[in-house]
């Protein structure tokens, strides 16, 4: 147990810095010793306290034990007899123990207070020790500082000046560095700008070159494509044309209508072995056989007949001119073939509807416009069947325009855009024809009717335009004048009809013969059809004959007409076939073909 007051060195004993350091060191030791001392005291107190606590706990255990015993005793006593009285000695002992316990508890509390006081004192000592360390440090430092302060005063002011100068210098240096950086950045920015401009220029030049290259390549590519497309289109057109030409540009078909009455006998029949030959039996018993390109079987429906006709109808969509004539005497079935009954229409309606279908099938590349006009030629006069103002008296005239094409100024030419348009227009023209013939007091079969379809095709890809004309002609009855016993108006009619029909025969004959001069100008019918008959035009003559015996003379007349125009100059396969048949017939002795009256003459079948 160190006595602090005895051994503490006096502050004044130390005059130098070293002594004061020793002094502080010693103080520190003393405090440490005090601290250890305190800690030891506290430990003793704690041990004391623990002993007391232990004693207390023992005492508590004893009391608990005694109390348990008492409780047991009480139970025992209560259980035995209420007469027994509690032992006064036992009670006295218990109260004495309780007193001891009370005094022990008090002592325990005192010890706890002493412990708390000791802890407080220890804390105060710690704080004091820290204060003293600080004070002593401060004293020594302040001493040192005082001595240094005098020497460094000047230096401080000088260094402040130097520092401010240095700061100024650093600032200037920084600014100039920043300026240099800014300058460099500006230069780099300019350089980048120049670079981007160069790149832009290079890109523009490059793009221009690519564009030019692409344009030239695309143009070339499209040129090639276009040429190929044109070539293909032309090829298809040529092939179709060749197909039609192989059958002959001018063809003759026979149509024998069925007997209208079961009482009648058929005087005409188709050869059972050869569908291109018909046999006629005169009332006198004489027999005549004739050949045509094709003899339509009697059982053929309107549709089957149209299928035979449709290839040349298709030619009109390719820009060719096409003529289909219905020839024959009155009642032979011409109007039936061309117009047909409303529930089973004839060639006119089917042909125009086919043009619609074909134009739709060929897609969007080709724009088609189909127009229709209906013309009647009566007594060599042209009448417009679609004009509302038309009457028997007003007739139109044929004109040749500047580019050499024949036209009929004032003729109605109506566009048709749907099948219903076609039907209603054809009906309108048909009604107009019947009304006019009634007005003129004439039979409707005494005039020629031409349904003219204009097919205008514009190819949006190639830019080419073609115009095809399809003429569907229901000719006037071909009966001979002598048999009609006509006079006056009727005679005039008959003469006009006969002339026009024979001129038509002359024209077709001349065309088939390939003659240089074709007499188109001799009548209105041939003049009107001039454009549609020459050149690459396709012509089909459907010669109608009645099967009845009573019509044999008319039928023979029609067959003669067919034979006249059948004198052909054949082309392609037909010519080859013909040459073959000639060679064969020569080999077998030239029997066939020796008599034109009796032997079928196969034309360009
Ligand atoms: P054309 O026009 O040559 O004077 P039509 O066409 O008016 O002759 O026919 C005369 C009659 O013969 C009509 O009653 C018509 O219905 C009938 N006819 C013509 N051809 C046929 C045919 N193929 N099938 C049934 N009847 C027909
Ligand atoms: Mg008729």
PDB file of C-alpha atoms in Angstrom, residues 208-414:
ATOM      1  CA  UNK A 208     -23.901   8.165-105.518  1.00  0.00           C
ATOM      2  CA  UNK A 209     -21.716   5.526-107.101  1.00  0.00           C
ATOM      3  CA  UNK A 210     -23.758   2.725-105.536  1.00  0.00           C
ATOM      4  CA  UNK A 211     -26.979   4.412-106.677  1.00  0.00           C
ATOM      5  CA  UNK A 212     -25.666   4.776-110.219  1.00  0.00           C
ATOM      6  CA  UNK A 213     -24.464   1.192-110.202  1.00  0.00           C
ATOM      7  CA  UNK A 214     -27.770  -0.022-108.820  1.00  0.00           C
ATOM      8  CA  UNK A 215     -29.713   2.068-111.283  1.00  0.00           C
ATOM      9  CA  UNK A 216     -27.749   0.784-114.212  1.00  0.00           C
ATOM     10  CA  UNK A 217     -27.937  -2.792-112.939  1.00  0.00           C
ATOM     11  CA  UNK A 218     -31.669  -2.480-112.185  1.00  0.00           C
ATOM     12  CA  UNK A 219     -32.348  -0.915-115.545  1.00  0.00           C
ATOM     13  CA  UNK A 220     -30.374  -3.691-117.217  1.00  0.00           C
ATOM     14  CA  UNK A 221     -32.128  -6.287-115.105  1.00  0.00           C
ATOM     15  CA  UNK A 222     -35.544  -4.869-115.904  1.00  0.00           C
ATOM     16  CA  UNK A 223     -34.608  -4.549-119.553  1.00  0.00           C
ATOM     17  CA  UNK A 224     -33.721  -8.219-119.635  1.00  0.00           C
ATOM     18  CA  UNK A 225     -36.838  -9.141-117.681  1.00  0.00           C
ATOM     19  CA  UNK A 226     -38.989  -6.979-119.892  1.00  0.00           C
ATOM     20  CA  UNK A 227     -37.504  -8.462-123.026  1.00  0.00           C
ATOM     21  CA  UNK A 228     -38.059 -11.938-121.700  1.00  0.00           C
ATOM     22  CA  UNK A 229     -41.574 -11.086-120.627  1.00  0.00           C
ATOM     23  CA  UNK A 230     -42.306  -9.539-124.021  1.00  0.00           C
ATOM     24  CA  UNK A 231     -40.782 -12.536-125.732  1.00  0.00           C
ATOM     25  CA  UNK A 232     -42.889 -14.881-123.587  1.00  0.00           C
ATOM     26  CA  UNK A 233     -46.035 -12.914-124.258  1.00  0.00           C
ATOM     27  CA  UNK A 234     -45.267 -12.874-127.941  1.00  0.00           C
ATOM     28  CA  UNK A 235     -44.479 -16.598-127.852  1.00  0.00           C
ATOM     29  CA  UNK A 236     -47.773 -17.397-126.174  1.00  0.00           C
ATOM     30  CA  UNK A 237     -49.628 -15.178-128.629  1.00  0.00           C
ATOM     31  CA  UNK A 238     -47.779 -16.711-131.573  1.00  0.00           C
ATOM     32  CA  UNK A 239     -48.370 -20.242-130.328  1.00  0.00           C
ATOM     33  CA  UNK A 240     -52.060 -19.607-129.902  1.00  0.00           C
ATOM     34  CA  UNK A 241     -52.159 -18.001-133.318  1.00  0.00           C
ATOM     35  CA  UNK A 242     -50.295 -20.934-134.813  1.00  0.00           C
ATOM     36  CA  UNK A 243     -52.795 -23.262-133.225  1.00  0.00           C
ATOM     37  CA  UNK A 244     -55.641 -21.323-134.796  1.00  0.00           C
ATOM     38  CA  UNK A 245     -53.758 -21.033-138.091  1.00  0.00           C
ATOM     39  CA  UNK A 246     -53.072 -24.744-138.153  1.00  0.00           C
ATOM     40  CA  UNK A 247     -56.815 -25.149-138.299  1.00  0.00           C
ATOM     41  CA  UNK A 248     -56.938 -22.463-140.958  1.00  0.00           C
ATOM     42  CA  UNK A 249     -57.511 -18.730-140.620  1.00  0.00           C
ATOM     43  CA  UNK A 250     -60.803 -19.175-142.439  1.00  0.00           C
ATOM     44  CA  UNK A 251     -62.794 -22.165-141.419  1.00  0.00           C
ATOM     45  CA  UNK A 252     -66.168 -23.557-142.389  1.00  0.00           C
ATOM     46  CA  UNK A 253     -68.393 -25.575-140.055  1.00  0.00           C
ATOM     47  CA  UNK A 254     -71.792 -27.100-140.775  1.00  0.00           C
ATOM     48  CA  UNK A 255     -74.569 -27.059-138.262  1.00  0.00           C
ATOM     49  CA  UNK A 256     -77.599 -29.171-138.963  1.00  0.00           C
ATOM     50  CA  UNK A 257     -80.408 -28.242-136.659  1.00  0.00           C
ATOM     51  CA  UNK A 258     -82.616 -31.024-135.303  1.00  0.00           C
ATOM     52  CA  UNK A 259     -85.946 -31.816-136.955  1.00  0.00           C
ATOM     53  CA  UNK A 260     -88.587 -29.519-135.547  1.00  0.00           C
ATOM     54  CA  UNK A 261     -91.390 -31.989-136.164  1.00  0.00           C
ATOM     55  CA  UNK A 262     -91.382 -35.719-135.696  1.00  0.00           C
ATOM     56  CA  UNK A 263     -93.468 -36.087-138.871  1.00  0.00           C
ATOM     57  CA  UNK A 264     -90.651 -34.776-141.002  1.00  0.00           C
ATOM     58  CA  UNK A 265     -88.046 -36.995-142.575  1.00  0.00           C
ATOM     59  CA  UNK A 266     -84.384 -36.046-142.384  1.00  0.00           C
ATOM     60  CA  UNK A 267     -82.944 -35.551-145.845  1.00  0.00           C
ATOM     61  CA  UNK A 268     -79.486 -34.748-144.577  1.00  0.00           C
ATOM     62  CA  UNK A 269     -77.244 -36.754-142.371  1.00  0.00           C
ATOM     63  CA  UNK A 270     -73.683 -36.755-141.133  1.00  0.00           C
ATOM     64  CA  UNK A 271     -71.382 -39.506-142.390  1.00  0.00           C
ATOM     65  CA  UNK A 272     -71.166 -42.191-139.737  1.00  0.00           C
ATOM     66  CA  UNK A 273     -67.449 -42.717-140.411  1.00  0.00           C
ATOM     67  CA  UNK A 274     -66.347 -39.143-140.989  1.00  0.00           C
ATOM     68  CA  UNK A 275     -67.584 -36.252-138.880  1.00  0.00           C
ATOM     69  CA  UNK A 276     -66.497 -33.784-141.584  1.00  0.00           C
ATOM     70  CA  UNK A 277     -68.862 -35.114-144.238  1.00  0.00           C
ATOM     71  CA  UNK A 278     -72.605 -34.625-144.790  1.00  0.00           C
ATOM     72  CA  UNK A 279     -74.831 -36.563-147.149  1.00  0.00           C
ATOM     73  CA  UNK A 280     -77.928 -34.988-148.720  1.00  0.00           C
ATOM     74  CA  UNK A 281     -80.688 -36.912-150.391  1.00  0.00           C
ATOM     75  CA  UNK A 282     -82.745 -35.061-153.002  1.00  0.00           C
ATOM     76  CA  UNK A 283     -86.445 -35.787-153.440  1.00  0.00           C
ATOM     77  CA  UNK A 284     -85.482 -37.190-156.830  1.00  0.00           C
ATOM     78  CA  UNK A 285     -83.266 -39.719-155.061  1.00  0.00           C
ATOM     79  CA  UNK A 286     -80.023 -38.088-156.181  1.00  0.00           C
ATOM     80  CA  UNK A 287     -77.384 -37.993-153.437  1.00  0.00           C
ATOM     81  CA  UNK A 288     -74.856 -35.261-152.710  1.00  0.00           C
ATOM     82  CA  UNK A 289     -71.989 -35.426-150.256  1.00  0.00           C
ATOM     83  CA  UNK A 290     -70.006 -32.482-149.011  1.00  0.00           C
ATOM     84  CA  UNK A 291     -67.113 -31.973-146.621  1.00  0.00           C
ATOM     85  CA  UNK A 292     -66.351 -29.110-144.353  1.00  0.00           C
ATOM     86  CA  UNK A 293     -63.725 -28.404-141.731  1.00  0.00           C
ATOM     87  CA  UNK A 294     -66.128 -29.803-139.204  1.00  0.00           C
ATOM     88  CA  UNK A 295     -69.739 -30.896-139.096  1.00  0.00           C
ATOM     89  CA  UNK A 296     -71.253 -30.146-135.729  1.00  0.00           C
ATOM     90  CA  UNK A 297     -73.026 -33.259-134.482  1.00  0.00           C
ATOM     91  CA  UNK A 298     -76.751 -32.675-134.021  1.00  0.00           C
ATOM     92  CA  UNK A 299     -76.594 -33.790-130.442  1.00  0.00           C
ATOM     93  CA  UNK A 300     -74.082 -31.052-129.606  1.00  0.00           C
ATOM     94  CA  UNK A 301     -75.258 -28.645-126.937  1.00  0.00           C
ATOM     95  CA  UNK A 302     -74.837 -24.872-127.265  1.00  0.00           C
ATOM     96  CA  UNK A 303     -71.918 -25.121-124.882  1.00  0.00           C
ATOM     97  CA  UNK A 304     -70.194 -27.892-126.834  1.00  0.00           C
ATOM     98  CA  UNK A 305     -70.505 -25.834-129.977  1.00  0.00           C
ATOM     99  CA  UNK A 306     -69.017 -22.867-128.212  1.00  0.00           C
ATOM    100  CA  UNK A 307     -66.051 -24.957-127.081  1.00  0.00           C
ATOM    101  CA  UNK A 308     -65.299 -25.594-130.764  1.00  0.00           C
ATOM    102  CA  UNK A 309     -65.441 -21.872-131.424  1.00  0.00           C
ATOM    103  CA  UNK A 310     -63.686 -20.552-128.351  1.00  0.00           C
ATOM    104  CA  UNK A 311     -60.042 -20.739-129.608  1.00  0.00           C
ATOM    105  CA  UNK A 312     -60.664 -18.103-132.238  1.00  0.00           C
ATOM    106  CA  UNK A 313     -62.636 -16.016-129.725  1.00  0.00           C
ATOM    107  CA  UNK A 314     -59.506 -16.028-127.548  1.00  0.00           C
ATOM    108  CA  UNK A 315     -57.514 -14.666-130.494  1.00  0.00           C
ATOM    109  CA  UNK A 316     -59.444 -11.392-130.231  1.00  0.00           C
ATOM    110  CA  UNK A 317     -58.056 -10.842-126.735  1.00  0.00           C
ATOM    111  CA  UNK A 318     -54.568 -11.140-128.254  1.00  0.00           C
ATOM    112  CA  UNK A 319     -55.349  -8.306-130.609  1.00  0.00           C
ATOM    113  CA  UNK A 320     -56.526 -10.249-133.653  1.00  0.00           C
ATOM    114  CA  UNK A 321     -59.682  -9.463-135.548  1.00  0.00           C
ATOM    115  CA  UNK A 322     -62.182 -12.254-135.554  1.00  0.00           C
ATOM    116  CA  UNK A 323     -65.382 -12.833-137.553  1.00  0.00           C
ATOM    117  CA  UNK A 324     -67.894 -15.544-136.849  1.00  0.00           C
ATOM    118  CA  UNK A 325     -70.682 -15.764-139.435  1.00  0.00           C
ATOM    119  CA  UNK A 326     -73.928 -17.659-139.146  1.00  0.00           C
ATOM    120  CA  UNK A 327     -74.958 -18.447-142.706  1.00  0.00           C
ATOM    121  CA  UNK A 328     -78.074 -20.291-143.860  1.00  0.00           C
ATOM    122  CA  UNK A 329     -81.616 -19.903-145.060  1.00  0.00           C
ATOM    123  CA  UNK A 330     -84.367 -18.563-142.865  1.00  0.00           C
ATOM    124  CA  UNK A 331     -85.339 -21.080-140.208  1.00  0.00           C
ATOM    125  CA  UNK A 332     -82.071 -23.024-140.425  1.00  0.00           C
ATOM    126  CA  UNK A 333     -81.102 -21.992-136.890  1.00  0.00           C
ATOM    127  CA  UNK A 334     -78.676 -19.044-137.347  1.00  0.00           C
ATOM    128  CA  UNK A 335     -80.241 -16.903-134.617  1.00  0.00           C
ATOM    129  CA  UNK A 336     -80.484 -19.952-132.389  1.00  0.00           C
ATOM    130  CA  UNK A 337     -76.733 -20.492-132.747  1.00  0.00           C
ATOM    131  CA  UNK A 338     -75.742 -16.857-132.257  1.00  0.00           C
ATOM    132  CA  UNK A 339     -78.326 -15.546-129.793  1.00  0.00           C
ATOM    133  CA  UNK A 340     -79.925 -18.726-128.522  1.00  0.00           C
ATOM    134  CA  UNK A 341     -82.800 -18.960-126.090  1.00  0.00           C
ATOM    135  CA  UNK A 342     -82.417 -17.001-122.857  1.00  0.00           C
ATOM    136  CA  UNK A 343     -81.981 -20.182-120.789  1.00  0.00           C
ATOM    137  CA  UNK A 344     -79.382 -21.615-123.160  1.00  0.00           C
ATOM    138  CA  UNK A 345     -77.572 -18.684-124.755  1.00  0.00           C
ATOM    139  CA  UNK A 346     -75.669 -18.906-127.989  1.00  0.00           C
ATOM    140  CA  UNK A 347     -72.208 -17.926-129.141  1.00  0.00           C
ATOM    141  CA  UNK A 348     -72.662 -14.144-128.724  1.00  0.00           C
ATOM    142  CA  UNK A 349     -73.139 -14.158-124.985  1.00  0.00           C
ATOM    143  CA  UNK A 350     -70.731 -17.043-124.320  1.00  0.00           C
ATOM    144  CA  UNK A 351     -67.984 -15.397-126.385  1.00  0.00           C
ATOM    145  CA  UNK A 352     -68.186 -12.074-124.562  1.00  0.00           C
ATOM    146  CA  UNK A 353     -68.295 -13.800-121.191  1.00  0.00           C
ATOM    147  CA  UNK A 354     -65.244 -15.805-122.179  1.00  0.00           C
ATOM    148  CA  UNK A 355     -63.430 -12.577-122.989  1.00  0.00           C
ATOM    149  CA  UNK A 356     -64.253 -11.370-119.489  1.00  0.00           C
ATOM    150  CA  UNK A 357     -62.930 -14.521-117.935  1.00  0.00           C
ATOM    151  CA  UNK A 358     -59.787 -14.537-120.062  1.00  0.00           C
ATOM    152  CA  UNK A 359     -59.111 -10.891-119.235  1.00  0.00           C
ATOM    153  CA  UNK A 360     -59.422 -11.662-115.518  1.00  0.00           C
ATOM    154  CA  UNK A 361     -57.231 -14.747-115.774  1.00  0.00           C
ATOM    155  CA  UNK A 362     -54.403 -12.748-117.283  1.00  0.00           C
ATOM    156  CA  UNK A 363     -54.012 -10.844-114.054  1.00  0.00           C
ATOM    157  CA  UNK A 364     -53.301  -7.238-113.251  1.00  0.00           C
ATOM    158  CA  UNK A 365     -50.477  -6.764-115.740  1.00  0.00           C
ATOM    159  CA  UNK A 366     -52.901  -6.212-118.575  1.00  0.00           C
ATOM    160  CA  UNK A 367     -55.750  -3.746-118.338  1.00  0.00           C
ATOM    161  CA  UNK A 368     -58.662  -4.743-120.520  1.00  0.00           C
ATOM    162  CA  UNK A 369     -61.578  -2.663-121.596  1.00  0.00           C
ATOM    163  CA  UNK A 370     -64.379  -4.323-123.479  1.00  0.00           C
ATOM    164  CA  UNK A 371     -66.888  -2.328-125.488  1.00  0.00           C
ATOM    165  CA  UNK A 372     -69.877  -3.433-127.413  1.00  0.00           C
ATOM    166  CA  UNK A 373     -71.780  -2.141-130.412  1.00  0.00           C
ATOM    167  CA  UNK A 374     -74.635  -3.717-132.337  1.00  0.00           C
ATOM    168  CA  UNK A 375     -75.193  -2.974-135.977  1.00  0.00           C
ATOM    169  CA  UNK A 376     -77.947  -4.026-138.351  1.00  0.00           C
ATOM    170  CA  UNK A 377     -77.513  -3.957-142.105  1.00  0.00           C
ATOM    171  CA  UNK A 378     -80.831  -3.840-143.862  1.00  0.00           C
ATOM    172  CA  UNK A 379     -81.074  -3.036-147.536  1.00  0.00           C
ATOM    173  CA  UNK A 380     -77.416  -2.098-147.487  1.00  0.00           C
ATOM    174  CA  UNK A 381     -78.041   0.500-144.802  1.00  0.00           C
ATOM    175  CA  UNK A 382     -76.374   0.600-141.410  1.00  0.00           C
ATOM    176  CA  UNK A 383     -78.520   0.991-138.316  1.00  0.00           C
ATOM    177  CA  UNK A 384     -77.352   1.285-134.746  1.00  0.00           C
ATOM    178  CA  UNK A 385     -79.256  -1.198-132.600  1.00  0.00           C
ATOM    179  CA  UNK A 386     -78.023   0.350-129.349  1.00  0.00           C
ATOM    180  CA  UNK A 387     -78.985   3.932-130.161  1.00  0.00           C
ATOM    181  CA  UNK A 388     -82.217   5.070-128.521  1.00  0.00           C
ATOM    182  CA  UNK A 389     -82.858   7.539-131.315  1.00  0.00           C
ATOM    183  CA  UNK A 390     -82.354   4.928-134.011  1.00  0.00           C
ATOM    184  CA  UNK A 391     -85.242   4.215-136.304  1.00  0.00           C
ATOM    185  CA  UNK A 392     -85.632   2.457-139.601  1.00  0.00           C
ATOM    186  CA  UNK A 393     -85.177   5.683-141.508  1.00  0.00           C
ATOM    187  CA  UNK A 394     -81.956   6.890-139.871  1.00  0.00           C
ATOM    188  CA  UNK A 395     -78.872   5.114-141.090  1.00  0.00           C
ATOM    189  CA  UNK A 396     -75.208   5.543-140.416  1.00  0.00           C
ATOM    190  CA  UNK A 397     -72.382   5.764-142.911  1.00  0.00           C
ATOM    191  CA  UNK A 398     -68.969   4.173-143.077  1.00  0.00           C
ATOM    192  CA  UNK A 399     -65.957   6.473-143.036  1.00  0.00           C
ATOM    193  CA  UNK A 400     -62.291   5.836-143.316  1.00  0.00           C
ATOM    194  CA  UNK A 401     -60.378   7.936-140.789  1.00  0.00           C
ATOM    195  CA  UNK A 402     -56.952   9.558-141.195  1.00  0.00           C
ATOM    196  CA  UNK A 403     -55.014   6.473-140.148  1.00  0.00           C
ATOM    197  CA  UNK A 404     -56.881   4.363-142.682  1.00  0.00           C
ATOM    198  CA  UNK A 405     -59.264   2.608-140.296  1.00  0.00           C
ATOM    199  CA  UNK A 406     -62.908   2.232-141.125  1.00  0.00           C
ATOM    200  CA  UNK A 407     -65.322   3.669-138.630  1.00  0.00           C
ATOM    201  CA  UNK A 408     -68.983   4.426-138.290  1.00  0.00           C
ATOM    202  CA  UNK A 409     -69.330   7.937-136.861  1.00  0.00           C
ATOM    203  CA  UNK A 410     -72.142   8.204-134.357  1.00  0.00           C
ATOM    204  CA  UNK A 411     -72.250   4.479-133.607  1.00  0.00           C
ATOM    205  CA  UNK A 412     -72.926   3.660-129.969  1.00  0.00           C
ATOM    206  CA  UNK A 413     -70.079   1.743-128.427  1.00  0.00           C
ATOM    207  CA  UNK A 414     -70.893   0.875-124.844  1.00  0.00           C
TER     208      UNK A 414
END
